[in-house]
Short mmCIF file of C-alpha atoms and ligand atoms in Angstrom, two decimals:
data_model
loop_
_atom_site.label_atom_id
_atom_site.label_comp_id
_atom_site.label_asym_id
_atom_site.label_seq_id
_atom_site.Cartn_x
_atom_site.Cartn_y
_atom_site.Cartn_z
CA UNK Q 1 0.00 0.00 0.00
CA UNK Q 2 1.41 3.40 -0.99
CA UNK Q 3 1.62 5.99 1.80
CA UNK Q 4 -1.02 8.61 1.34
CA UNK Q 5 -0.32 11.50 3.62
CA UNK Q 6 -2.00 14.09 1.47
CA UNK Q 7 -4.07 16.24 3.80
CA UNK Q 8 -7.84 16.03 4.06
CA UNK Q 9 -7.64 19.23 6.05
CA UNK Q 10 -4.95 21.91 6.23
CA UNK Q 11 -3.25 21.78 9.61
CA UNK Q 12 -0.19 23.76 10.60
CA UNK Q 13 -0.19 22.75 14.26
CA UNK Q 14 2.92 21.08 15.70
CA UNK Q 15 2.81 17.29 15.83
CA UNK Q 16 4.33 14.51 17.94
CA UNK Q 17 6.82 11.97 16.67
CA UNK Q 18 6.83 8.43 18.07
CA UNK Q 19 9.75 6.07 17.38
CA UNK Q 20 9.21 2.40 18.20
CA UNK Q 21 12.13 0.22 19.33
CA UNK Q 22 10.64 -3.27 19.59
CA UNK Q 23 13.36 -5.03 21.59
CA UNK Q 24 13.64 -6.02 25.26
CA UNK Q 25 16.11 -7.97 27.40
CA UNK Q 26 13.33 -10.46 28.17
CA UNK Q 27 9.55 -10.44 28.16
CA UNK Q 28 7.64 -9.30 31.24
CA UNK Q 29 4.82 -11.69 32.14
CA UNK Q 30 2.06 -9.06 31.79
CA UNK Q 31 3.24 -7.46 28.56
CA UNK Q 32 1.28 -7.44 25.31
CA UNK Q 33 3.25 -4.62 23.67
CA UNK Q 34 4.86 -5.11 20.29
CA UNK Q 35 8.21 -6.20 21.71
CA UNK Q 36 10.61 -9.11 21.23
CA UNK Q 37 13.75 -10.48 22.82
CA UNK Q 38 16.69 -8.55 21.42
CA UNK Q 39 18.43 -9.99 18.38
CA UNK Q 40 21.59 -8.03 17.55
CA UNK Q 41 21.62 -9.01 13.85
CA UNK Q 42 18.09 -7.76 13.38
CA UNK Q 43 18.79 -4.53 15.29
CA UNK Q 44 21.23 -3.33 12.61
CA UNK Q 45 18.72 -3.97 9.82
CA UNK Q 46 15.95 -2.42 11.88
CA UNK Q 47 17.89 0.81 12.45
CA UNK Q 48 18.65 1.02 8.76
CA UNK Q 49 14.95 0.64 7.97
CA UNK Q 50 14.06 3.31 10.54
CA UNK Q 51 16.47 5.68 8.79
CA UNK Q 52 14.84 4.98 5.44
CA UNK Q 53 11.36 5.48 6.82
CA UNK Q 54 12.36 8.80 8.41
CA UNK Q 55 13.97 9.95 5.13
CA UNK Q 56 10.71 9.15 3.28
CA UNK Q 57 8.85 11.61 5.51
CA UNK Q 58 10.48 14.64 3.87
CA UNK Q 59 7.84 15.21 1.26
CA UNK Q 60 4.27 14.56 2.45
CA UNK Q 61 2.24 17.75 2.41
CA UNK Q 62 0.49 16.80 5.66
CA UNK Q 63 3.68 17.43 7.68
CA UNK Q 64 5.95 19.40 5.38
CA UNK Q 65 5.48 22.82 6.96
CA UNK Q 66 4.90 21.68 10.49
CA UNK Q 67 7.10 21.54 13.56
CA UNK Q 68 7.72 18.63 15.90
CA UNK Q 69 6.74 19.43 19.49
CA UNK Q 70 7.80 16.10 21.02
CA UNK Q 71 9.70 12.95 20.19
CA UNK Q 72 9.03 9.78 22.17
CA UNK Q 73 11.28 6.73 21.95
CA UNK Q 74 9.02 3.91 23.15
CA UNK Q 75 8.99 0.18 22.96
CA UNK Q 76 10.04 -2.29 23.82
CA UNK Q 77 13.03 -0.97 25.70
CA UNK Q 78 14.64 1.82 23.64
CA UNK Q 79 17.48 2.10 26.17
CA UNK Q 80 18.57 -1.39 25.12
CA UNK Q 81 20.27 0.34 22.15
CA UNK Q 82 23.52 2.14 22.75
CA UNK Q 83 23.62 5.93 22.97
CA UNK Q 84 25.12 6.47 19.52
CA UNK Q 85 22.41 4.34 17.89
CA UNK Q 86 19.67 6.32 19.64
CA UNK Q 87 21.24 9.71 18.99
CA UNK Q 88 21.77 8.63 15.37
CA UNK Q 89 18.02 8.11 14.99
CA UNK Q 90 17.30 11.43 16.71
CA UNK Q 91 19.76 13.23 14.41
CA UNK Q 92 18.07 11.67 11.38
CA UNK Q 93 14.77 13.07 12.65
CA UNK Q 94 16.33 16.50 13.12
CA UNK Q 95 17.67 16.44 9.57
CA UNK Q 96 14.18 15.79 8.17
CA UNK Q 97 11.81 17.61 10.52
CA UNK Q 98 11.86 21.06 12.06
CA UNK Q 99 11.76 20.84 15.84
CA UNK Q 100 10.06 23.47 17.98
CA UNK Q 101 12.41 25.30 20.30
CA UNK Q 102 12.45 23.30 23.52
CA UNK Q 103 10.79 20.25 21.94
CA UNK Q 104 10.49 17.43 24.46
CA UNK Q 105 12.54 14.32 23.65
CA UNK Q 106 11.62 11.36 25.88
CA UNK Q 107 13.39 8.04 26.09
CA UNK Q 108 11.83 5.06 27.84
CA UNK Q 109 14.59 3.37 29.81
CA UNK Q 110 14.79 0.26 31.88
CA UNK Q 111 17.11 -0.09 34.86
CA UNK Q 112 20.02 -2.34 34.00
CA UNK Q 113 20.36 -0.87 30.51
CA UNK Q 114 21.86 2.48 31.52
CA UNK Q 115 25.02 3.75 33.18
CA UNK Q 116 26.36 7.25 33.74
CA UNK Q 117 28.44 7.58 30.51
CA UNK Q 118 25.47 6.40 28.45
CA UNK Q 119 23.07 8.73 30.22
CA UNK Q 120 25.48 11.64 29.75
CA UNK Q 121 25.77 10.87 26.04
CA UNK Q 122 21.98 10.69 25.72
CA UNK Q 123 21.48 14.00 27.46
CA UNK Q 124 24.19 15.68 25.42
CA UNK Q 125 22.72 14.16 22.27
CA UNK Q 126 19.38 15.86 22.92
CA UNK Q 127 17.26 13.55 25.10
CA UNK Q 128 15.49 15.90 27.50
CA UNK Q 129 13.28 13.51 29.47
CA UNK Q 130 13.82 10.02 30.83
CA UNK Q 131 10.99 7.65 31.66
CA UNK Q 132 12.20 4.89 33.96
CA UNK Q 133 10.32 1.63 34.47
CA UNK Q 134 10.62 1.04 38.23
CA UNK Q 135 7.19 -0.57 38.91
CA UNK Q 136 7.74 -1.67 42.54
CA UNK Q 137 10.37 -1.61 45.28
CA UNK Q 138 10.04 -5.27 46.28
CA UNK Q 139 12.28 -7.73 44.41
CA UNK Q 140 9.81 -10.58 44.91
CA UNK Q 141 7.13 -8.56 43.05
CA UNK Q 142 9.50 -7.65 40.20
CA UNK Q 143 10.43 -11.32 39.80
CA UNK Q 144 6.78 -12.34 39.96
CA UNK Q 145 5.94 -10.16 36.96
CA UNK Q 146 9.12 -11.04 35.07
CA UNK Q 147 10.90 -7.70 35.19
CA UNK Q 148 14.55 -7.98 34.13
CA UNK Q 149 15.92 -5.76 36.92
CA UNK Q 150 16.21 -5.53 40.68
CA UNK Q 151 14.97 -2.78 42.97
CA UNK Q 152 18.56 -1.75 43.63
CA UNK Q 153 19.21 -1.35 39.88
CA UNK Q 154 16.05 0.73 39.48
CA UNK Q 155 16.93 3.04 42.34
CA UNK Q 156 20.51 3.33 41.11
CA UNK Q 157 19.33 4.16 37.58
CA UNK Q 158 17.30 7.07 38.96
CA UNK Q 159 20.26 8.53 40.85
CA UNK Q 160 22.58 7.99 37.87
CA UNK Q 161 20.13 9.89 35.69
CA UNK Q 162 20.21 12.78 38.15
CA UNK Q 163 24.00 12.57 38.23
CA UNK Q 164 24.02 12.78 34.44
CA UNK Q 165 21.99 15.97 34.62
CA UNK Q 166 18.45 14.81 33.76
CA UNK Q 167 16.08 17.29 35.36
CA UNK Q 168 12.90 15.82 33.89
CA UNK Q 169 12.38 12.20 34.96
CA UNK Q 170 9.26 10.06 35.01
CA UNK Q 171 8.96 6.95 37.15
CA UNK Q 172 6.54 4.24 36.03
CA UNK Q 173 4.93 2.45 38.98
CA UNK Q 174 2.39 -0.38 39.06
CA UNK Q 175 -0.27 -1.45 41.53
CA UNK Q 176 -2.61 -4.44 41.65
CA UNK Q 177 0.33 -6.84 41.15
CA UNK Q 178 0.12 -10.50 42.19
CA UNK Q 179 1.14 -10.81 45.83
CA UNK Q 180 1.28 -7.01 46.32
CA UNK Q 181 -0.15 -5.74 49.61
CA UNK Q 182 -1.24 -2.17 50.31
CA UNK Q 183 1.83 -1.93 52.52
CA UNK Q 184 4.07 -2.92 49.56
CA UNK Q 185 2.39 -0.24 47.44
CA UNK Q 186 2.71 2.32 50.20
CA UNK Q 187 6.47 1.63 50.40
CA UNK Q 188 6.79 1.98 46.61
CA UNK Q 189 5.05 5.37 46.81
CA UNK Q 190 7.26 6.35 49.79
CA UNK Q 191 10.39 5.66 47.82
CA UNK Q 192 9.17 7.42 44.70
CA UNK Q 193 8.06 10.50 46.64
CA UNK Q 194 11.39 10.66 48.50
CA UNK Q 195 13.31 10.33 45.24
CA UNK Q 196 11.44 13.42 43.98
CA UNK Q 197 10.96 12.87 40.22
CA UNK Q 198 9.15 15.49 38.14
CA UNK Q 199 6.54 13.01 36.94
CA UNK Q 200 5.02 9.72 38.09
CA UNK Q 201 2.80 7.34 36.11
CA UNK Q 202 0.87 4.92 38.34
CA UNK Q 203 -0.85 2.17 36.39
CA UNK Q 204 -3.05 -0.64 37.64
CA UNK Q 205 -2.06 -4.04 36.27
CA UNK Q 206 -4.23 -5.11 33.34
CA UNK Q 207 -4.38 -8.81 32.56
CA UNK Q 208 -4.10 -8.81 28.78
CA UNK Q 209 -5.31 -11.89 26.98
CA UNK Q 210 -2.53 -14.17 25.77
CA UNK Q 211 0.08 -13.04 28.30
CA UNK Q 212 1.64 -15.54 30.75
CA UNK Q 213 0.02 -13.76 33.70
CA UNK Q 214 -3.39 -13.98 32.05
CA UNK Q 215 -2.94 -17.73 31.58
CA UNK Q 216 -1.82 -18.19 35.17
CA UNK Q 217 -4.85 -16.23 36.30
CA UNK Q 218 -7.17 -18.44 34.23
CA UNK Q 219 -5.61 -21.47 35.88
CA UNK Q 220 -6.15 -19.90 39.31
CA UNK Q 221 -2.43 -19.71 39.97
CA UNK Q 222 -2.06 -16.10 41.00
CA UNK Q 223 -3.37 -14.21 43.94
CA UNK Q 224 -4.29 -10.73 42.75
CA UNK Q 225 -5.41 -8.00 45.14
CA UNK Q 226 -9.23 -7.87 45.11
CA UNK Q 227 -11.09 -4.99 43.46
CA UNK Q 228 -11.56 -3.12 46.72
CA UNK Q 229 -7.86 -3.34 47.58
CA UNK Q 230 -6.91 -2.20 44.10
CA UNK Q 231 -9.26 0.78 44.37
CA UNK Q 232 -7.73 1.61 47.76
CA UNK Q 233 -4.25 1.48 46.19
CA UNK Q 234 -5.32 3.88 43.46
CA UNK Q 235 -6.87 6.26 45.99
CA UNK Q 236 -3.69 6.03 48.08
CA UNK Q 237 -1.62 7.04 45.05
CA UNK Q 238 -3.90 10.02 44.33
CA UNK Q 239 -3.79 11.26 47.93
CA UNK Q 240 -0.11 10.69 48.58
CA UNK Q 241 1.17 12.07 45.28
CA UNK Q 242 -1.07 15.13 45.51
CA UNK Q 243 0.13 15.77 49.08
CA UNK Q 244 3.69 15.49 47.77
CA UNK Q 245 3.02 18.35 45.34
CA UNK Q 246 2.39 16.43 42.14
CA UNK Q 247 -0.67 17.49 40.18
CA UNK Q 248 -2.99 14.65 39.18
CA UNK Q 249 -3.48 15.76 35.56
CA UNK Q 250 -4.60 12.53 33.88
CA UNK Q 251 -6.22 9.36 35.19
CA UNK Q 252 -2.85 7.63 35.77
CA UNK Q 253 -0.41 10.53 35.60
CA UNK Q 254 0.97 13.02 38.10
CA UNK Q 255 3.42 15.86 37.51
CA UNK Q 256 5.12 18.80 39.15
CA UNK Q 257 4.09 22.12 37.70
CA UNK Q 258 5.42 22.53 34.17
CA UNK Q 259 6.36 18.85 33.79
CA UNK Q 260 3.25 17.30 32.26
CA UNK Q 261 4.30 14.93 29.49
CA UNK Q 262 4.06 16.94 26.27
CA UNK Q 263 3.98 13.83 24.14
CA UNK Q 264 1.13 12.15 25.97
CA UNK Q 265 -0.77 15.44 25.89
CA UNK Q 266 -0.56 15.19 22.09
CA UNK Q 267 -2.59 11.96 22.34
CA UNK Q 268 -5.00 13.12 25.04
CA UNK Q 269 -5.65 16.46 23.37
CA UNK Q 270 -6.32 14.64 20.12
CA UNK Q 271 -3.47 16.33 18.31
CA UNK Q 272 -1.65 14.69 15.43
CA UNK Q 273 1.32 12.35 15.57
CA UNK Q 274 3.54 10.38 13.23
CA UNK Q 275 4.69 6.92 14.26
CA UNK Q 276 7.92 5.46 12.89
CA UNK Q 277 8.93 1.81 13.29
CA UNK Q 278 7.32 -1.61 13.56
CA UNK Q 279 3.65 -1.48 14.54
CA UNK Q 280 3.78 2.31 15.03
CA UNK Q 281 0.49 4.16 14.60
CA UNK Q 282 0.07 7.60 13.08
CA UNK Q 283 -2.83 10.02 13.21
CA UNK Q 284 -2.47 12.64 10.52
CA UNK Q 285 -4.78 14.62 8.30
CA UNK Q 286 -7.89 12.86 9.62
CA UNK Q 287 -6.49 9.40 8.89
CA UNK Q 288 -5.00 6.66 11.02
CA UNK Q 289 -2.13 4.51 9.73
CA UNK Q 290 -0.45 1.48 11.17
CA UNK Q 291 2.90 -0.01 10.18
CA UNK Q 292 3.71 -3.70 9.78
CA UNK Q 293 3.81 -5.19 13.27
CA UNK Q 294 6.67 -7.69 13.09
CA UNK Q 295 10.17 -6.16 12.91
CA UNK Q 296 11.26 -8.56 10.12
CA UNK Q 297 8.18 -7.69 8.03
CA UNK Q 298 8.68 -4.02 8.74
CA UNK Q 299 12.30 -4.22 7.54
CA UNK Q 300 11.40 -6.07 4.33
CA UNK Q 301 8.44 -3.78 3.59
CA UNK Q 302 10.69 -0.72 3.84
CA UNK Q 303 13.28 -2.40 1.61
CA UNK Q 304 10.72 -3.46 -1.00
CA UNK Q 305 8.20 -0.62 -1.02
CA UNK Q 306 9.86 2.26 0.81
CA UNK Q 307 6.96 2.27 3.27
CA UNK Q 308 5.73 -0.14 5.94
CA UNK Q 309 2.15 1.10 6.15
CA UNK Q 310 0.01 -2.01 6.53
CA UNK Q 311 -3.39 -0.49 7.17
CA UNK Q 312 -5.04 2.87 6.77
CA UNK Q 313 -8.36 4.15 7.99
CA UNK Q 314 -10.20 7.35 7.13
CA UNK Q 315 -11.87 8.36 10.37
CA UNK Q 316 -15.47 9.46 10.10
CA UNK Q 317 -16.63 12.63 11.84
CA UNK Q 318 -18.44 10.38 14.32
CA UNK Q 319 -15.29 8.41 15.15
CA UNK Q 320 -13.26 11.59 15.56
CA UNK Q 321 -15.89 13.00 17.93
CA UNK Q 322 -15.94 9.85 20.07
CA UNK Q 323 -12.15 9.74 20.29
CA UNK Q 324 -11.91 13.37 21.25
CA UNK Q 325 -14.50 12.92 23.98
CA UNK Q 326 -12.88 9.76 25.31
CA UNK Q 327 -9.38 11.22 25.38
CA UNK Q 328 -10.38 14.67 26.64
CA UNK Q 329 -12.22 13.28 29.64
CA UNK Q 330 -9.11 11.34 30.69
CA UNK Q 331 -7.55 14.69 31.55
CA UNK Q 332 -8.49 15.95 35.01
CA UNK Q 333 -9.11 19.38 33.50
CA UNK Q 334 -11.82 17.72 31.40
CA UNK Q 335 -13.49 19.39 28.44
CA UNK Q 336 -14.91 22.84 27.92
CA UNK Q 337 -18.73 22.59 28.30
CA UNK Q 338 -19.38 23.84 24.76
CA UNK Q 339 -16.88 21.35 23.30
CA UNK Q 340 -18.45 18.58 25.38
CA UNK Q 341 -21.93 19.47 24.08
CA UNK Q 342 -20.67 19.67 20.48
CA UNK Q 343 -18.98 16.27 20.80
CA UNK Q 344 -22.16 14.70 22.14
CA UNK Q 345 -24.27 16.55 19.59
CA UNK Q 346 -26.56 18.13 22.20
CA UNK Q 347 -27.55 21.76 22.74
CA UNK Q 348 -28.17 21.53 26.45
CA UNK Q 349 -26.67 19.15 29.05
CA UNK Q 350 -30.10 18.76 30.64
CA UNK Q 351 -31.55 17.12 27.53
CA UNK Q 352 -29.23 14.12 27.83
CA UNK Q 353 -30.40 11.50 30.34
CA UNK Q 354 -26.93 9.90 30.29
CA UNK Q 355 -25.22 13.16 31.21
CA UNK Q 356 -27.71 14.20 33.91
CA UNK Q 357 -27.53 10.74 35.49
CA UNK Q 358 -23.72 10.84 35.64
CA UNK Q 359 -23.84 14.40 37.05
CA UNK Q 360 -26.52 13.52 39.63
CA UNK Q 361 -24.68 10.36 40.70
CA UNK Q 362 -21.47 12.33 41.25
CA UNK Q 363 -19.40 10.70 38.49
CA UNK Q 364 -19.14 13.92 36.47
CA UNK Q 365 -19.05 17.52 37.65
CA UNK Q 366 -19.26 20.98 36.16
CA UNK Q 367 -16.43 23.21 37.26
CA UNK Q 368 -15.41 26.62 35.90
CA UNK Q 369 -17.10 26.01 32.57
CA UNK Q 370 -15.66 22.52 32.15
CA UNK Q 371 -17.03 18.98 32.41
CA UNK Q 372 -14.74 16.80 34.49
CA UNK Q 373 -14.69 13.30 35.91
CA UNK Q 374 -14.88 13.44 39.71
CA UNK Q 375 -12.57 11.46 42.05
CA UNK Q 376 -15.47 9.09 42.61
CA UNK Q 377 -15.81 8.72 38.83
CA UNK Q 378 -12.08 8.07 38.32
CA UNK Q 379 -12.44 4.57 39.75
CA UNK Q 380 -14.80 3.68 36.92
CA UNK Q 381 -13.59 6.20 34.34
CA UNK Q 382 -13.44 3.79 31.40
CA UNK Q 383 -16.96 2.48 32.01
CA UNK Q 384 -18.47 5.91 32.35
CA UNK Q 385 -16.82 7.20 29.18
CA UNK Q 386 -18.31 4.20 27.36
CA UNK Q 387 -21.73 5.11 28.77
CA UNK Q 388 -21.43 8.57 27.25
CA UNK Q 389 -20.45 7.42 23.78
S1 SF4 M 401 10.16 -4.00 29.36
FE1 SF4 M 401 8.18 -3.10 28.75
S2 SF4 M 401 7.91 -3.59 26.57
FE2 SF4 M 401 9.56 -4.94 27.38
S3 SF4 M 401 8.52 -6.81 27.94
FE3 SF4 M 401 8.59 -5.54 29.80
S4 SF4 M 401 6.66 -4.35 29.78
FE4 SF4 M 401 6.95 -5.23 27.72
#
């Protein structure tokens, strides 16, 4: 399929750039991301294909005159590559796209794949933000979910990043893990708060079909915290992180003032993004594209056709409205009332039974001209968004 990035609408807004590195040291037991055990032969071919894909982005009208506001190296474990490989990809992006002044450049990193010289080289090469997968501060929990690092390595990686001069660090934490008590979670939050990162993502474990943990769960082999305990863990995170001065700005994300993740805001604010690499998605000019999922197929598609786009969808006005509503409500600031009404296609909130019920039951609230999900509603945010659609 030929890439068709010709615009359906003229848009000069900045856009986000996502680069997918699909390799990991080993596979975590809960993971259903597009990631594979690292294979050094394939990595070389993969990086070459990434370069070709980036070079092909020079011409499309949909992005030609637009600036990049954020770059996100995700995966997989991007930090599994060495610094010169990563900076090489970033430099290729810079040679093709125009970056906004102060554009955010995030690298997802796993403990055990970084040291001080590498972190220094990454920072000097233009990485501005590091997102570290810590998850928990109990080794038995990390082993239980198949993480390839220890607590000590995770804590060390954070301090090395500070030593290397990173002043914008996210820590990824997880609750609802098998065998995790509220006390374990409380200690993880204690450590994270004491460490003092600029941003924390706190995600509840999701049992994705097909993963080893999902299978174990089906066979009754894992003891997960019950729903009530998991809700208490989430509430604990909200209270403790807020008290520690981090703003709860999205369902699972907390940041010090001025450190909200620019790249994720691109998604939540329904702005446009270009995805490069195996399985990467793009949302540009009212269309969604997806690249070949498997790294080997991605590499051969780029070699044979100069593009790896495997599927393309023109989004209808209805689909765009639903997405914007769904994503906008994830943000604690919610949506402007007029935008909310336009997205639902209603002239007055009172005419919608669904909306009045959610307002009356305390799941939604009106505040300063915006519709927001309440703290009570956050516990069932996904369900209530579905009810609105
Ligand atoms: S490090 Fe991340 S991408 Fe890799 S297997 Fe674990 S959860 Fe999946």
